[in-house]
PDB file of C-alpha atoms in Angstrom:
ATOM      1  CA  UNK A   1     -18.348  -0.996 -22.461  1.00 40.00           C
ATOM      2  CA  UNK A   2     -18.240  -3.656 -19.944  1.00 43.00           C
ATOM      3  CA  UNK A   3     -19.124  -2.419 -16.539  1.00 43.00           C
ATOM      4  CA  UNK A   4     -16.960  -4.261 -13.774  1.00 43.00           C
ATOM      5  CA  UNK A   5     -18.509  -5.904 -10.647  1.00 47.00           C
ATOM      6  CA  UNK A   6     -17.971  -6.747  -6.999  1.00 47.00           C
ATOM      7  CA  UNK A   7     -18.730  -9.397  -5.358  1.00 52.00           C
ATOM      8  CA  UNK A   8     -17.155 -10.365  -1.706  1.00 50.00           C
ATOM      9  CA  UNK A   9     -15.177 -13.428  -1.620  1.00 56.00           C
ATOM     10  CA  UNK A  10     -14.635 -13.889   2.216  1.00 72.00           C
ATOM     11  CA  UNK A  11     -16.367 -12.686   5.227  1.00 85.00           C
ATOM     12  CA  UNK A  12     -16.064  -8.752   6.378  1.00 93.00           C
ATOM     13  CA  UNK A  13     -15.107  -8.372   9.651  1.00 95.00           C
ATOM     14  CA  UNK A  14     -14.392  -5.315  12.416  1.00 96.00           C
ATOM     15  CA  UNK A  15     -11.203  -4.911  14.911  1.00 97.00           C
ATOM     16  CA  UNK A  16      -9.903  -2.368  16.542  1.00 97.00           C
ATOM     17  CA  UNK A  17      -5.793  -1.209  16.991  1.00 96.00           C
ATOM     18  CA  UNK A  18      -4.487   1.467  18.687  1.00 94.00           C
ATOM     19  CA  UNK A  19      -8.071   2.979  19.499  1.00 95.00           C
ATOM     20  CA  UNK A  20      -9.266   2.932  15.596  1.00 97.00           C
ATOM     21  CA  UNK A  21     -11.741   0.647  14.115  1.00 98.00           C
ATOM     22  CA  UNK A  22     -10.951  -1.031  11.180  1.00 98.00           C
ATOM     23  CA  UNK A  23     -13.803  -2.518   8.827  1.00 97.00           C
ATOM     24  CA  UNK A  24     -12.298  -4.877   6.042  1.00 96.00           C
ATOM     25  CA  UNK A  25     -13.836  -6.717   3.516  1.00 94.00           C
ATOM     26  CA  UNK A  26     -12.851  -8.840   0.725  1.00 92.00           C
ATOM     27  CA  UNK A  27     -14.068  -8.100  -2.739  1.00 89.00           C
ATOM     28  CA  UNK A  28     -13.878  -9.610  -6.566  1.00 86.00           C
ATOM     29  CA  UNK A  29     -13.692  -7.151  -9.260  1.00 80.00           C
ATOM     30  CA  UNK A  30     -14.839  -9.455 -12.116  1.00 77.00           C
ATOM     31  CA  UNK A  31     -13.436  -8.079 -16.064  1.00 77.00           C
ATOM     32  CA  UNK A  32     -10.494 -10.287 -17.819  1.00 70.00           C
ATOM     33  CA  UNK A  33      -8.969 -11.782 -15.056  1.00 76.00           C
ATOM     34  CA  UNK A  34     -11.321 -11.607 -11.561  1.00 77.00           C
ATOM     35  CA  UNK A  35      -9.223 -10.583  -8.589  1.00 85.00           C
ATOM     36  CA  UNK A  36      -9.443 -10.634  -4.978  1.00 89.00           C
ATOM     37  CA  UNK A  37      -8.424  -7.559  -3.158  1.00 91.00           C
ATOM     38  CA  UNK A  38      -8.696  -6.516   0.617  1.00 94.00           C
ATOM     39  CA  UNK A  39     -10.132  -3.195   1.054  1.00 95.00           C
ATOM     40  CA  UNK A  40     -10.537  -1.248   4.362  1.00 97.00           C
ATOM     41  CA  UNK A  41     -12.314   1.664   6.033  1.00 97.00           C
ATOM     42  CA  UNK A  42     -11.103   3.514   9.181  1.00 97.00           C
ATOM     43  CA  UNK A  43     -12.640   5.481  12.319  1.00 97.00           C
ATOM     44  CA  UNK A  44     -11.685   8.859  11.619  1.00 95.00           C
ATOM     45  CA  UNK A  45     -10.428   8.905   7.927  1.00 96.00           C
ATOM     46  CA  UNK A  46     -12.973   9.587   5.060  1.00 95.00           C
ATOM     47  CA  UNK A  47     -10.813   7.442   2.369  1.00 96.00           C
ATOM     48  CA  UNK A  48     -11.541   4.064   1.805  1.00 96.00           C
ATOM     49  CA  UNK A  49      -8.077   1.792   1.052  1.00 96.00           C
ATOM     50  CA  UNK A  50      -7.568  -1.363  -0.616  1.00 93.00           C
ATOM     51  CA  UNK A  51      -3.637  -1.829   0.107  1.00 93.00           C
ATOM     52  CA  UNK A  52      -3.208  -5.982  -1.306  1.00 91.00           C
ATOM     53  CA  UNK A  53      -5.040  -8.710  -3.263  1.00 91.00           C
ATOM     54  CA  UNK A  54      -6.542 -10.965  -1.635  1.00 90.00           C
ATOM     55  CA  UNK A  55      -4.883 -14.989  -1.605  1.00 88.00           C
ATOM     56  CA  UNK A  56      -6.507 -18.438  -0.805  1.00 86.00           C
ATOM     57  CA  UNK A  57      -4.152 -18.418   2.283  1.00 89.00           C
ATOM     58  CA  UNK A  58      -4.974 -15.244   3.661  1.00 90.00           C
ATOM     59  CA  UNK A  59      -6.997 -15.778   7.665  1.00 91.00           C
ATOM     60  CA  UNK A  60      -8.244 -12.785   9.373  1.00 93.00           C
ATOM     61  CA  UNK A  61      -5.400 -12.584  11.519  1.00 94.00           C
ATOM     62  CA  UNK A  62      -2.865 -12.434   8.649  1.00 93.00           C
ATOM     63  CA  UNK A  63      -5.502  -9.502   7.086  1.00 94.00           C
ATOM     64  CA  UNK A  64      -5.467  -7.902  10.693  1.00 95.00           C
ATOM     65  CA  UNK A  65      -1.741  -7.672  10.667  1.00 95.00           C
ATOM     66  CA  UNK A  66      -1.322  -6.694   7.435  1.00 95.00           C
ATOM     67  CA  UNK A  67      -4.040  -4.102   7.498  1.00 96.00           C
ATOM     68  CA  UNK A  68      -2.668  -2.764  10.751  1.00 96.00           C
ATOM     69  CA  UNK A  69       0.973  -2.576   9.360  1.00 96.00           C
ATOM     70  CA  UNK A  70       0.419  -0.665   6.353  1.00 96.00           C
ATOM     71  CA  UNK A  71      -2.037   2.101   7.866  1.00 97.00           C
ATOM     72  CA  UNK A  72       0.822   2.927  10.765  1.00 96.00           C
ATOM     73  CA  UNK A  73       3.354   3.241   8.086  1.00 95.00           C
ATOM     74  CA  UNK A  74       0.650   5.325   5.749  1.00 96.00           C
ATOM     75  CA  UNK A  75       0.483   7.614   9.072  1.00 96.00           C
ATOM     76  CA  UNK A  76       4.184   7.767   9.215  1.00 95.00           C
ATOM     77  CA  UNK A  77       4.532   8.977   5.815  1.00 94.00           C
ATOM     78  CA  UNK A  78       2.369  11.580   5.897  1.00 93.00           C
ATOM     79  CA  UNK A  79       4.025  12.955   9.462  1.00 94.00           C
ATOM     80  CA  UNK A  80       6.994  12.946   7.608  1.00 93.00           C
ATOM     81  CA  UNK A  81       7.599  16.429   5.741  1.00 91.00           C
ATOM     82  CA  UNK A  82       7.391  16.911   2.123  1.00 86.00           C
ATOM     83  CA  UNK A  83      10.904  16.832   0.128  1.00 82.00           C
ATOM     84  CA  UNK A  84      11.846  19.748  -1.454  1.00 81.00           C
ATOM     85  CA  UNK A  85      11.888  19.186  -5.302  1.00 76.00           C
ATOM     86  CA  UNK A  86      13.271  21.762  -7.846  1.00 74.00           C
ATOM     87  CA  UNK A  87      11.688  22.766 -11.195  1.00 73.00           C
ATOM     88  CA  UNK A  88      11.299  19.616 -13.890  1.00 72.00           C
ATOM     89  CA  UNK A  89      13.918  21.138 -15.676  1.00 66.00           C
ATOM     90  CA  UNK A  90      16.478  21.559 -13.282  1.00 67.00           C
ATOM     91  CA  UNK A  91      16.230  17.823 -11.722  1.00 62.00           C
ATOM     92  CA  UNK A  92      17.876  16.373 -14.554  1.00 60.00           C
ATOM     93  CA  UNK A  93      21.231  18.011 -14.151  1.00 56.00           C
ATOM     94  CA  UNK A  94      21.185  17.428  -9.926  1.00 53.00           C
ATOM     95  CA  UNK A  95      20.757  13.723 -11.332  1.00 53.00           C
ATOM     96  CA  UNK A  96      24.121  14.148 -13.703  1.00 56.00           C
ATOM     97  CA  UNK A  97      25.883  15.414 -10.882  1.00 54.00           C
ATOM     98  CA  UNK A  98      25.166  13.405  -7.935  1.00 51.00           C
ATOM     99  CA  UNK A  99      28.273  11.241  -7.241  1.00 52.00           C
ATOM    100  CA  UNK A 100      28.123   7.769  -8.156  1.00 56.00           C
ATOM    101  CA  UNK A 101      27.194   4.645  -5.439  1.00 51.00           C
ATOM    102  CA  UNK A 102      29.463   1.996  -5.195  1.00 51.00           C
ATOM    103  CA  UNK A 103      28.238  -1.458  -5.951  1.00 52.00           C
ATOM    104  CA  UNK A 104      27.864  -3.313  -3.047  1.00 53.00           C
ATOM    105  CA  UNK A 105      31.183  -5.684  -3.642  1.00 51.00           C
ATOM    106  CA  UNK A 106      33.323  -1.981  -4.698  1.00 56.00           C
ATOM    107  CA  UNK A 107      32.261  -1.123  -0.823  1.00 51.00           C
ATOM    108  CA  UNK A 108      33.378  -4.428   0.538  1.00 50.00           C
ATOM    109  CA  UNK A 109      36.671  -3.772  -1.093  1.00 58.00           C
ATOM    110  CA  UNK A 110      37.179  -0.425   0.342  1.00 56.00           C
ATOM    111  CA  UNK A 111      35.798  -1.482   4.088  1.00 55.00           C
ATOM    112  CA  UNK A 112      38.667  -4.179   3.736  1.00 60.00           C
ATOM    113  CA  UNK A 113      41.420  -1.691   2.783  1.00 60.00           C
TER     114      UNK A 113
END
């Protein structure tokens, strides 16, 4: 068994957004093919995230961004309030029964009528 290692690929750096601190770091996880991905640690949250690969083009302000952008919309999702789901066996038939979704150029045809 081949045991997989890291190795960073780009400078870590620190910034701070809407009074959290961000740490990021670039790492390689070497096996088949070695990728690049961007991982990333947060003031105040215990989990460690690593949301995109990494790419030859990527600066730190692009990471910053990017970093910044997917952790607000992580928050958002987990303000927003579970869906109720029904029973494995019961999803199949709300499926069967949901009314169908016109194709986009069926719409256009009615919105013209």
């Amino acid at each position: 068994m081949k045991t997989s290692k890291r190795r960073q690929f780009a400078e870590a750096f620190t910034f701070t957004d809407e009074g959290r601190t961000f740490s990021c770091s670039s790492e390689v996880r070497e096996g088949e093919v070695d990728e690049s991905w961007w991982w990333f640690e947060v003031s105040g949250d215990n989990n460690r995230y690593a949301p995109f690969r990494g790419s030859p083009d990527d600066t730190e302000e692009s990471v910053k961004d990017a970093v910044a952008k997917f952790y607000t919309e992580l928050l958002a999702a987990r303000a927003r309030p579970a869906e109720p789901r029904g029973h494995w066996a019961r999803r199949q038939a709300a499926v069967k029964t949901a009314p169908e979704t016109p194709s986009v150029s069926e719409a256009k045809a009615e919105a013209k009528a």
